[in-house]
PDB file of C-alpha atoms in Angstrom:
ATOM      1  CA  UNK F 652      -7.536  -4.988   4.051  1.00  0.00           C
ATOM      2  CA  UNK F 653      -5.878  -4.357   0.712  1.00  0.00           C
ATOM      3  CA  UNK F 654      -4.996  -7.234  -1.539  1.00  0.00           C
ATOM      4  CA  UNK F 655      -2.244  -7.648  -4.075  1.00  0.00           C
ATOM      5  CA  UNK F 656      -4.858  -7.322  -6.822  1.00  0.00           C
ATOM      6  CA  UNK F 657      -5.119  -3.629  -6.012  1.00  0.00           C
ATOM      7  CA  UNK F 658      -2.103  -2.873  -8.199  1.00  0.00           C
ATOM      8  CA  UNK F 659      -4.281  -1.265 -10.858  1.00  0.00           C
ATOM      9  CA  UNK F 660      -5.934   0.903  -8.231  1.00  0.00           C
ATOM     10  CA  UNK F 661      -2.505   1.972  -6.908  1.00  0.00           C
ATOM     11  CA  UNK F 662      -1.570   3.141 -10.413  1.00  0.00           C
ATOM     12  CA  UNK F 663      -4.426   5.652 -10.331  1.00  0.00           C
ATOM     13  CA  UNK F 664      -3.859   6.998  -6.821  1.00  0.00           C
ATOM     14  CA  UNK F 665      -2.750  10.599  -6.272  1.00  0.00           C
ATOM     15  CA  UNK F 666       0.596  11.132  -4.576  1.00  0.00           C
ATOM     16  CA  UNK F 667      -0.909  11.722  -1.142  1.00  0.00           C
ATOM     17  CA  UNK F 668      -3.148   8.635  -1.200  1.00  0.00           C
ATOM     18  CA  UNK F 669      -0.350   6.401  -2.456  1.00  0.00           C
ATOM     19  CA  UNK F 670       2.013   7.771   0.222  1.00  0.00           C
ATOM     20  CA  UNK F 671      -0.628   7.066   2.887  1.00  0.00           C
ATOM     21  CA  UNK F 672      -0.946   3.512   1.572  1.00  0.00           C
ATOM     22  CA  UNK F 673       2.848   3.094   1.626  1.00  0.00           C
ATOM     23  CA  UNK F 674       3.097   4.457   5.179  1.00  0.00           C
ATOM     24  CA  UNK F 675       0.372   2.173   6.516  1.00  0.00           C
ATOM     25  CA  UNK F 676       1.697  -0.877   4.654  1.00  0.00           C
ATOM     26  CA  UNK F 677       5.277  -0.108   5.710  1.00  0.00           C
ATOM     27  CA  UNK F 678       4.051   0.136   9.290  1.00  0.00           C
ATOM     28  CA  UNK F 679       2.323  -3.235   8.984  1.00  0.00           C
ATOM     29  CA  UNK F 680       5.541  -4.808   7.688  1.00  0.00           C
ATOM     30  CA  UNK F 681       7.534  -3.267  10.580  1.00  0.00           C
ATOM     31  CA  UNK F 682       5.016  -4.570  13.103  1.00  0.00           C
ATOM     32  CA  UNK F 683       4.930  -8.094  11.641  1.00  0.00           C
ATOM     33  CA  UNK F 684       8.758  -8.228  11.389  1.00  0.00           C
ATOM     34  CA  UNK F 685       9.150  -7.340  15.054  1.00  0.00           C
ATOM     35  CA  UNK F 686       6.608 -10.002  15.998  1.00  0.00           C
ATOM     36  CA  UNK F 687       8.443 -12.580  13.865  1.00  0.00           C
ATOM     37  CA  UNK F 688      11.737 -11.757  15.623  1.00  0.00           C
ATOM     38  CA  UNK F 689      10.350 -13.439  18.746  1.00  0.00           C
ATOM     39  CA  UNK F 690       7.947 -15.833  16.941  1.00  0.00           C
ATOM     40  CA  UNK F 691      10.037 -16.957  13.930  1.00  0.00           C
ATOM     41  CA  UNK F 692       7.976 -20.114  13.326  1.00  0.00           C
ATOM     42  CA  UNK F 693       4.481 -18.573  13.423  1.00  0.00           C
ATOM     43  CA  UNK F 694       2.673 -19.534  10.155  1.00  0.00           C
ATOM     44  CA  UNK F 695       0.140 -16.667  10.403  1.00  0.00           C
ATOM     45  CA  UNK F 696       2.928 -14.149  10.923  1.00  0.00           C
ATOM     46  CA  UNK F 697       4.927 -15.556   8.025  1.00  0.00           C
ATOM     47  CA  UNK F 698       1.999 -15.471   5.589  1.00  0.00           C
ATOM     48  CA  UNK F 699       1.034 -11.939   6.670  1.00  0.00           C
ATOM     49  CA  UNK F 700       4.648 -10.889   6.085  1.00  0.00           C
ATOM     50  CA  UNK F 701       4.544 -12.358   2.566  1.00  0.00           C
ATOM     51  CA  UNK F 702       1.307 -10.576   1.703  1.00  0.00           C
ATOM     52  CA  UNK F 703       2.172  -7.135   3.057  1.00  0.00           C
ATOM     53  CA  UNK F 704       5.805  -7.029   1.982  1.00  0.00           C
ATOM     54  CA  UNK F 705       4.727  -7.914  -1.575  1.00  0.00           C
ATOM     55  CA  UNK F 706       2.074  -5.195  -1.495  1.00  0.00           C
ATOM     56  CA  UNK F 707       4.606  -2.681  -0.142  1.00  0.00           C
ATOM     57  CA  UNK F 708       7.123  -3.459  -2.895  1.00  0.00           C
ATOM     58  CA  UNK F 709       4.432  -2.953  -5.499  1.00  0.00           C
ATOM     59  CA  UNK F 710       3.253   0.355  -4.021  1.00  0.00           C
ATOM     60  CA  UNK F 711       6.826   1.665  -3.664  1.00  0.00           C
ATOM     61  CA  UNK F 712       7.639   0.691  -7.268  1.00  0.00           C
ATOM     62  CA  UNK F 713       4.630   2.629  -8.550  1.00  0.00           C
ATOM     63  CA  UNK F 714       5.312   5.614  -6.265  1.00  0.00           C
ATOM     64  CA  UNK F 715       8.972   5.939  -7.239  1.00  0.00           C
ATOM     65  CA  UNK F 716       8.180   5.667 -10.932  1.00  0.00           C
ATOM     66  CA  UNK F 717       5.490   8.366 -10.754  1.00  0.00           C
ATOM     67  CA  UNK F 718       6.550  10.706  -7.935  1.00  0.00           C
ATOM     68  CA  UNK F 719      10.268  10.319  -7.245  1.00  0.00           C
ATOM     69  CA  UNK F 720      12.709   8.247  -5.221  1.00  0.00           C
ATOM     70  CA  UNK F 721      12.158   7.101  -1.618  1.00  0.00           C
ATOM     71  CA  UNK F 722      15.701   5.730  -1.241  1.00  0.00           C
ATOM     72  CA  UNK F 723      18.999   6.500  -2.961  1.00  0.00           C
ATOM     73  CA  UNK F 724      18.848   3.121  -4.680  1.00  0.00           C
ATOM     74  CA  UNK F 725      16.055   3.924  -7.110  1.00  0.00           C
ATOM     75  CA  UNK F 726      16.843   7.404  -8.397  1.00  0.00           C
ATOM     76  CA  UNK F 727      15.951   7.947 -12.021  1.00  0.00           C
ATOM     77  CA  UNK F 728      17.753  11.087 -13.172  1.00  0.00           C
ATOM     78  CA  UNK F 729      16.875  13.212 -16.132  1.00  0.00           C
ATOM     79  CA  UNK F 730      19.927  15.449 -16.314  1.00  0.00           C
ATOM     80  CA  UNK F 731      19.881  16.336 -12.615  1.00  0.00           C
ATOM     81  CA  UNK F 732      19.967  14.494  -9.255  1.00  0.00           C
ATOM     82  CA  UNK F 733      16.320  13.722  -8.570  1.00  0.00           C
ATOM     83  CA  UNK F 734      16.882  12.683  -4.903  1.00  0.00           C
ATOM     84  CA  UNK F 735      16.970  16.314  -3.786  1.00  0.00           C
ATOM     85  CA  UNK F 736      14.132  17.636  -5.969  1.00  0.00           C
ATOM     86  CA  UNK F 737      11.140  16.529  -3.858  1.00  0.00           C
ATOM     87  CA  UNK F 738      10.407  18.014  -0.379  1.00  0.00           C
ATOM     88  CA  UNK F 739      11.790  16.322   2.746  1.00  0.00           C
ATOM     89  CA  UNK F 740       9.227  14.657   5.009  1.00  0.00           C
ATOM     90  CA  UNK F 741       9.162  17.402   7.669  1.00  0.00           C
ATOM     91  CA  UNK F 742       8.621  20.192   5.167  1.00  0.00           C
ATOM     92  CA  UNK F 743       5.092  21.560   5.064  1.00  0.00           C
ATOM     93  CA  UNK F 744       3.408  21.405   1.724  1.00  0.00           C
ATOM     94  CA  UNK F 745       4.935  17.995   1.309  1.00  0.00           C
ATOM     95  CA  UNK F 746       2.429  15.247   0.580  1.00  0.00           C
ATOM     96  CA  UNK F 747       4.370  12.713   2.575  1.00  0.00           C
TER      97      UNK F 747
ATOM     98  CA  UNK M1274      24.260  -0.541   7.513  1.00  0.00           C
ATOM     99  CA  UNK M1275      21.201   1.631   7.303  1.00  0.00           C
ATOM    100  CA  UNK M1276      19.204   3.102   4.435  1.00  0.00           C
ATOM    101  CA  UNK M1277      17.185   6.293   4.686  1.00  0.00           C
ATOM    102  CA  UNK M1278      13.603   6.178   3.427  1.00  0.00           C
ATOM    103  CA  UNK M1279      12.318   9.588   2.407  1.00  0.00           C
ATOM    104  CA  UNK M1280       9.075   9.454   4.404  1.00  0.00           C
ATOM    105  CA  UNK M1281       7.879   9.573   8.013  1.00  0.00           C
ATOM    106  CA  UNK M1282       6.812   6.360   9.733  1.00  0.00           C
ATOM    107  CA  UNK M1283       3.447   8.012  10.477  1.00  0.00           C
ATOM    108  CA  UNK M1284       2.095  11.262   8.977  1.00  0.00           C
ATOM    109  CA  UNK M1285       2.699  14.527  10.849  1.00  0.00           C
ATOM    110  CA  UNK M1286       0.853  17.598   9.577  1.00  0.00           C
ATOM    111  CA  UNK M1287       0.535  20.335  12.199  1.00  0.00           C
ATOM    112  CA  UNK M1288      -1.229  23.464  11.023  1.00  0.00           C
ATOM    113  CA  UNK M1289      -0.941  25.790  14.046  1.00  0.00           C
ATOM    114  CA  UNK M1290       2.220  26.809  15.850  1.00  0.00           C
ATOM    115  CA  UNK M1291       2.547  26.358  19.612  1.00  0.00           C
ATOM    116  CA  UNK M1292       5.967  27.174  21.041  1.00  0.00           C
ATOM    117  CA  UNK M1293       5.196  26.147  24.625  1.00  0.00           C
ATOM    118  CA  UNK M1294       4.051  22.708  23.473  1.00  0.00           C
ATOM    119  CA  UNK M1295       7.188  22.356  21.316  1.00  0.00           C
ATOM    120  CA  UNK M1296       9.309  22.942  24.453  1.00  0.00           C
ATOM    121  CA  UNK M1297       7.494  20.104  26.267  1.00  0.00           C
ATOM    122  CA  UNK M1298       7.611  17.632  23.375  1.00  0.00           C
ATOM    123  CA  UNK M1299      11.348  18.270  22.925  1.00  0.00           C
ATOM    124  CA  UNK M1300      11.947  15.957  25.882  1.00  0.00           C
ATOM    125  CA  UNK M1301      10.950  13.006  23.718  1.00  0.00           C
ATOM    126  CA  UNK M1302      13.829  13.821  21.368  1.00  0.00           C
ATOM    127  CA  UNK M1303      16.710  14.517  23.751  1.00  0.00           C
ATOM    128  CA  UNK M1304      15.310  14.080  27.261  1.00  0.00           C
ATOM    129  CA  UNK M1305      16.096  11.294  29.765  1.00  0.00           C
ATOM    130  CA  UNK M1306      13.485   8.918  28.262  1.00  0.00           C
ATOM    131  CA  UNK M1307      13.454  10.261  24.715  1.00  0.00           C
ATOM    132  CA  UNK M1308      13.820   8.597  21.341  1.00  0.00           C
ATOM    133  CA  UNK M1309      17.512   9.422  20.864  1.00  0.00           C
ATOM    134  CA  UNK M1310      18.314   7.668  24.127  1.00  0.00           C
ATOM    135  CA  UNK M1311      16.153   4.704  23.126  1.00  0.00           C
ATOM    136  CA  UNK M1312      17.844   4.283  19.732  1.00  0.00           C
ATOM    137  CA  UNK M1313      21.323   4.656  21.275  1.00  0.00           C
ATOM    138  CA  UNK M1314      20.529   2.179  24.057  1.00  0.00           C
ATOM    139  CA  UNK M1315      19.154  -0.623  21.842  1.00  0.00           C
ATOM    140  CA  UNK M1316      21.597  -0.248  18.973  1.00  0.00           C
ATOM    141  CA  UNK M1317      24.526  -0.275  21.443  1.00  0.00           C
ATOM    142  CA  UNK M1318      23.274  -3.267  23.440  1.00  0.00           C
ATOM    143  CA  UNK M1319      23.055  -5.519  20.371  1.00  0.00           C
ATOM    144  CA  UNK M1320      26.723  -6.494  20.284  1.00  0.00           C
ATOM    145  CA  UNK M1321      26.730  -8.288  23.646  1.00  0.00           C
ATOM    146  CA  UNK M1322      23.403 -10.066  23.091  1.00  0.00           C
ATOM    147  CA  UNK M1323      23.996 -13.812  22.554  1.00  0.00           C
ATOM    148  CA  UNK M1324      20.583 -14.781  21.093  1.00  0.00           C
ATOM    149  CA  UNK M1325      19.961 -13.979  17.419  1.00  0.00           C
ATOM    150  CA  UNK M1326      16.240 -13.432  17.938  1.00  0.00           C
ATOM    151  CA  UNK M1327      16.880 -10.864  20.643  1.00  0.00           C
ATOM    152  CA  UNK M1328      19.494  -9.120  18.484  1.00  0.00           C
ATOM    153  CA  UNK M1329      16.728  -8.921  15.858  1.00  0.00           C
ATOM    154  CA  UNK M1330      14.412  -7.229  18.365  1.00  0.00           C
ATOM    155  CA  UNK M1331      17.111  -4.720  19.423  1.00  0.00           C
ATOM    156  CA  UNK M1332      17.998  -3.975  15.784  1.00  0.00           C
ATOM    157  CA  UNK M1333      14.431  -3.523  14.573  1.00  0.00           C
ATOM    158  CA  UNK M1334      13.207  -1.534  17.586  1.00  0.00           C
ATOM    159  CA  UNK M1335      16.399   0.582  17.591  1.00  0.00           C
ATOM    160  CA  UNK M1336      15.850   1.317  13.906  1.00  0.00           C
ATOM    161  CA  UNK M1337      12.209   2.264  14.517  1.00  0.00           C
ATOM    162  CA  UNK M1338      13.370   4.645  17.293  1.00  0.00           C
ATOM    163  CA  UNK M1339      15.503   6.468  14.698  1.00  0.00           C
ATOM    164  CA  UNK M1340      12.287   6.966  12.740  1.00  0.00           C
ATOM    165  CA  UNK M1341      10.626   8.273  15.906  1.00  0.00           C
ATOM    166  CA  UNK M1342      13.443  10.823  16.379  1.00  0.00           C
ATOM    167  CA  UNK M1343      12.508  12.089  12.934  1.00  0.00           C
ATOM    168  CA  UNK M1344       8.792  12.218  13.817  1.00  0.00           C
ATOM    169  CA  UNK M1345       9.396  14.122  17.085  1.00  0.00           C
ATOM    170  CA  UNK M1346      11.787  16.514  15.300  1.00  0.00           C
ATOM    171  CA  UNK M1347       9.114  17.075  12.638  1.00  0.00           C
ATOM    172  CA  UNK M1348       6.482  17.839  15.298  1.00  0.00           C
ATOM    173  CA  UNK M1349       8.811  20.421  16.918  1.00  0.00           C
ATOM    174  CA  UNK M1350       9.753  21.939  13.542  1.00  0.00           C
ATOM    175  CA  UNK M1351       6.114  22.361  12.508  1.00  0.00           C
ATOM    176  CA  UNK M1352       5.076  23.692  15.955  1.00  0.00           C
ATOM    177  CA  UNK M1353       7.725  26.425  15.777  1.00  0.00           C
ATOM    178  CA  UNK M1354       7.520  27.380  12.102  1.00  0.00           C
ATOM    179  CA  UNK M1355       6.820  31.084  11.435  1.00  0.00           C
ATOM    180  CA  UNK M1356       6.738  32.014  15.136  1.00  0.00           C
ATOM    181  CA  UNK M1357       6.591  35.763  15.750  1.00  0.00           C
ATOM    182  CA  UNK M1358       9.068  37.391  18.158  1.00  0.00           C
ATOM    183  CA  UNK M1359       6.082  38.217  20.375  1.00  0.00           C
ATOM    184  CA  UNK M1360       5.101  34.514  20.598  1.00  0.00           C
ATOM    185  CA  UNK M1361       8.717  33.534  21.277  1.00  0.00           C
ATOM    186  CA  UNK M1362       8.991  36.031  24.138  1.00  0.00           C
ATOM    187  CA  UNK M1363       5.618  35.276  25.750  1.00  0.00           C
ATOM    188  CA  UNK M1364       5.686  31.463  25.489  1.00  0.00           C
ATOM    189  CA  UNK M1365       8.928  30.888  27.357  1.00  0.00           C
ATOM    190  CA  UNK M1366      10.442  29.545  24.145  1.00  0.00           C
ATOM    191  CA  UNK M1367      12.987  32.416  24.224  1.00  0.00           C
ATOM    192  CA  UNK M1368      15.194  30.342  26.539  1.00  0.00           C
ATOM    193  CA  UNK M1369      15.634  27.783  23.745  1.00  0.00           C
ATOM    194  CA  UNK M1370      15.590  30.372  20.956  1.00  0.00           C
ATOM    195  CA  UNK M1371      18.587  32.255  22.295  1.00  0.00           C
ATOM    196  CA  UNK M1372      20.897  29.267  21.704  1.00  0.00           C
ATOM    197  CA  UNK M1373      19.184  27.363  18.889  1.00  0.00           C
ATOM    198  CA  UNK M1374      16.769  29.806  17.156  1.00  0.00           C
ATOM    199  CA  UNK M1375      14.197  27.350  15.765  1.00  0.00           C
ATOM    200  CA  UNK M1376      16.721  24.655  14.883  1.00  0.00           C
ATOM    201  CA  UNK M1377      16.448  21.173  16.360  1.00  0.00           C
ATOM    202  CA  UNK M1378      18.737  20.444  19.315  1.00  0.00           C
ATOM    203  CA  UNK M1379      18.361  17.309  21.459  1.00  0.00           C
ATOM    204  CA  UNK M1380      17.616  18.378  25.006  1.00  0.00           C
ATOM    205  CA  UNK M1381      15.044  17.769  27.748  1.00  0.00           C
ATOM    206  CA  UNK M1382      12.065  20.082  28.259  1.00  0.00           C
ATOM    207  CA  UNK M1383      14.007  21.611  31.132  1.00  0.00           C
ATOM    208  CA  UNK M1384      17.001  22.395  28.898  1.00  0.00           C
ATOM    209  CA  UNK M1385      19.449  19.644  29.874  1.00  0.00           C
ATOM    210  CA  UNK M1386      21.344  18.520  26.737  1.00  0.00           C
ATOM    211  CA  UNK M1387      20.995  14.895  25.603  1.00  0.00           C
ATOM    212  CA  UNK M1388      23.346  12.631  27.508  1.00  0.00           C
ATOM    213  CA  UNK M1389      24.235   8.943  27.279  1.00  0.00           C
ATOM    214  CA  UNK M1390      24.374   9.151  31.095  1.00  0.00           C
ATOM    215  CA  UNK M1391      20.609   8.549  30.987  1.00  0.00           C
ATOM    216  CA  UNK M1392      21.061   5.050  29.530  1.00  0.00           C
ATOM    217  CA  UNK M1393      23.056   1.854  30.005  1.00  0.00           C
ATOM    218  CA  UNK M1394      24.614  -0.888  27.938  1.00  0.00           C
ATOM    219  CA  UNK M1395      25.938  -3.284  30.569  1.00  0.00           C
ATOM    220  CA  UNK M1396      27.071  -6.238  28.481  1.00  0.00           C
ATOM    221  CA  UNK M1397      24.730  -8.410  30.575  1.00  0.00           C
ATOM    222  CA  UNK M1398      21.649  -9.575  28.618  1.00  0.00           C
ATOM    223  CA  UNK M1399      19.320  -9.916  31.620  1.00  0.00           C
ATOM    224  CA  UNK M1400      20.286  -6.515  33.030  1.00  0.00           C
ATOM    225  CA  UNK M1401      20.006  -4.840  29.610  1.00  0.00           C
ATOM    226  CA  UNK M1402      16.560  -6.310  28.878  1.00  0.00           C
ATOM    227  CA  UNK M1403      15.242  -5.190  32.261  1.00  0.00           C
ATOM    228  CA  UNK M1404      16.574  -1.714  31.451  1.00  0.00           C
ATOM    229  CA  UNK M1405      14.791  -1.841  28.083  1.00  0.00           C
ATOM    230  CA  UNK M1406      11.461  -2.814  29.666  1.00  0.00           C
ATOM    231  CA  UNK M1407      11.781   0.090  32.119  1.00  0.00           C
ATOM    232  CA  UNK M1408      12.781   2.456  29.298  1.00  0.00           C
ATOM    233  CA  UNK M1409       9.631   1.645  27.314  1.00  0.00           C
ATOM    234  CA  UNK M1410       7.429   2.306  30.338  1.00  0.00           C
ATOM    235  CA  UNK M1411       9.205   5.608  31.056  1.00  0.00           C
ATOM    236  CA  UNK M1412       8.778   6.700  27.444  1.00  0.00           C
ATOM    237  CA  UNK M1413       5.105   5.649  27.571  1.00  0.00           C
ATOM    238  CA  UNK M1414       4.391   7.715  30.697  1.00  0.00           C
ATOM    239  CA  UNK M1415       6.206  10.715  29.210  1.00  0.00           C
ATOM    240  CA  UNK M1416       3.909  10.501  26.173  1.00  0.00           C
ATOM    241  CA  UNK M1417       0.938  10.257  28.571  1.00  0.00           C
ATOM    242  CA  UNK M1418       2.134  13.480  30.236  1.00  0.00           C
ATOM    243  CA  UNK M1419       2.443  15.135  26.799  1.00  0.00           C
ATOM    244  CA  UNK M1420      -1.045  13.937  25.760  1.00  0.00           C
ATOM    245  CA  UNK M1421      -2.518  15.786  28.768  1.00  0.00           C
ATOM    246  CA  UNK M1422      -0.845  18.954  27.453  1.00  0.00           C
ATOM    247  CA  UNK M1423      -2.116  18.729  23.856  1.00  0.00           C
ATOM    248  CA  UNK M1424      -5.803  17.823  24.175  1.00  0.00           C
ATOM    249  CA  UNK M1425      -6.754  20.925  22.157  1.00  0.00           C
ATOM    250  CA  UNK M1426      -4.257  20.240  19.350  1.00  0.00           C
ATOM    251  CA  UNK M1427      -5.723  17.283  17.397  1.00  0.00           C
ATOM    252  CA  UNK M1428      -2.877  17.118  14.848  1.00  0.00           C
ATOM    253  CA  UNK M1429      -0.259  16.854  17.599  1.00  0.00           C
ATOM    254  CA  UNK M1430      -2.398  14.541  19.730  1.00  0.00           C
ATOM    255  CA  UNK M1431      -2.781  12.067  16.861  1.00  0.00           C
ATOM    256  CA  UNK M1432       0.967  11.715  16.220  1.00  0.00           C
ATOM    257  CA  UNK M1433       1.798  11.499  19.947  1.00  0.00           C
ATOM    258  CA  UNK M1434      -0.858   8.807  20.416  1.00  0.00           C
ATOM    259  CA  UNK M1435       0.814   6.738  17.676  1.00  0.00           C
ATOM    260  CA  UNK M1436       4.225   7.108  19.354  1.00  0.00           C
ATOM    261  CA  UNK M1437       2.755   6.138  22.736  1.00  0.00           C
ATOM    262  CA  UNK M1438       1.226   2.982  21.261  1.00  0.00           C
ATOM    263  CA  UNK M1439       4.622   1.923  19.897  1.00  0.00           C
ATOM    264  CA  UNK M1440       6.096   1.961  23.418  1.00  0.00           C
ATOM    265  CA  UNK M1441       3.467  -0.608  24.436  1.00  0.00           C
ATOM    266  CA  UNK M1442       4.358  -2.924  21.536  1.00  0.00           C
ATOM    267  CA  UNK M1443       8.095  -2.566  22.173  1.00  0.00           C
ATOM    268  CA  UNK M1444       7.491  -3.441  25.846  1.00  0.00           C
ATOM    269  CA  UNK M1445       5.740  -6.623  24.729  1.00  0.00           C
ATOM    270  CA  UNK M1446       8.616  -7.626  22.411  1.00  0.00           C
ATOM    271  CA  UNK M1447      11.241  -6.950  25.112  1.00  0.00           C
ATOM    272  CA  UNK M1448       9.195  -9.059  27.540  1.00  0.00           C
ATOM    273  CA  UNK M1449       9.302 -11.932  25.050  1.00  0.00           C
ATOM    274  CA  UNK M1450      13.033 -11.326  24.574  1.00  0.00           C
ATOM    275  CA  UNK M1451      13.632 -11.613  28.321  1.00  0.00           C
ATOM    276  CA  UNK M1452      11.660 -14.864  28.331  1.00  0.00           C
ATOM    277  CA  UNK M1453      13.735 -16.216  25.409  1.00  0.00           C
ATOM    278  CA  UNK M1454      16.923 -15.423  27.338  1.00  0.00           C
ATOM    279  CA  UNK M1455      15.639 -16.992  30.546  1.00  0.00           C
ATOM    280  CA  UNK M1456      14.535 -20.152  28.717  1.00  0.00           C
ATOM    281  CA  UNK M1457      18.193 -20.697  27.830  1.00  0.00           C
ATOM    282  CA  UNK M1458      19.530 -20.172  31.331  1.00  0.00           C
ATOM    283  CA  UNK M1459      19.669 -22.301  34.468  1.00  0.00           C
ATOM    284  CA  UNK M1460      16.023 -22.341  35.546  1.00  0.00           C
ATOM    285  CA  UNK M1461      17.078 -22.837  39.183  1.00  0.00           C
ATOM    286  CA  UNK M1462      18.908 -19.516  39.109  1.00  0.00           C
ATOM    287  CA  UNK M1463      18.413 -17.203  36.101  1.00  0.00           C
ATOM    288  CA  UNK M1464      20.707 -14.578  37.542  1.00  0.00           C
ATOM    289  CA  UNK M1465      23.667 -16.715  38.562  1.00  0.00           C
ATOM    290  CA  UNK M1466      25.930 -15.360  35.842  1.00  0.00           C
ATOM    291  CA  UNK M1467      26.309 -12.949  32.968  1.00  0.00           C
ATOM    292  CA  UNK M1468      25.241 -15.149  30.047  1.00  0.00           C
ATOM    293  CA  UNK M1469      27.226 -13.037  27.591  1.00  0.00           C
ATOM    294  CA  UNK M1470      30.464 -13.195  29.578  1.00  0.00           C
ATOM    295  CA  UNK M1471      30.769 -16.016  32.126  1.00  0.00           C
ATOM    296  CA  UNK M1472      31.595 -19.528  30.989  1.00  0.00           C
ATOM    297  CA  UNK M1473      28.957 -22.165  31.757  1.00  0.00           C
ATOM    298  CA  UNK M1474      26.069 -20.276  30.217  1.00  0.00           C
ATOM    299  CA  UNK M1475      24.199 -22.179  27.520  1.00  0.00           C
ATOM    300  CA  UNK M1476      23.691 -18.900  25.648  1.00  0.00           C
ATOM    301  CA  UNK M1477      27.297 -17.974  25.061  1.00  0.00           C
TER     302      UNK M1477
END
């Protein structure tokens, strides 16, 4: 299990490793959210949600700063629209 | 409102093409128990669902199914990339190729186009949730059938196994949703009325 303290380690990850971490953490958040829909009072579920959603935000922040946007809300442009510069997820040769 | 995230829910990286397998897997995009039907079913049913928790389940599972459409489409795209004309002719893929080349079109493995006639949104919470439970089992068995066809393709097998496992979890959540609905109905007769429509239901 990763902990929030792994922020420094995330900073040094290559694109592929960081994307793998984001995918697995994102999946964990999806899974916990769905569980909480039918168990909204569960303390274990709520604390797991806190931990993993915080970790996901941190990983996504680092990824977008270093490798490009994952949503249209965090596009940092340098003279051209960066959203369409990186490969789409189904394109081979894409790290994601 | 939805936001696109520029990544797959689970990695798909298929290194060898296989047109015949692509034809089979296509059913989980646009076939009778495919992901497009699942997303359409759950996201449509939400509006008549009286319980907020169950609307949450329909919203979150429906949203995940949209991500699964993208995964299945990615599997098909990678399985058909750089096919030679010889492979297209010999694999049986030519029947798809003639109309769609190697583009993605939602249809069943047998060629029937995607149709909302394969799903229901009845406006009755109990009926809809039973439909959803059945839908998850049908999708699960379709993935089981696909797994038997791709034992020698580890990259495909891995992604299909992930998708199959999600059907099991969704089934669990819909089971809990049905229980939530029933807990709010007349325990002497759960099915006496449409709890989203008839007066007298504690849910509406």
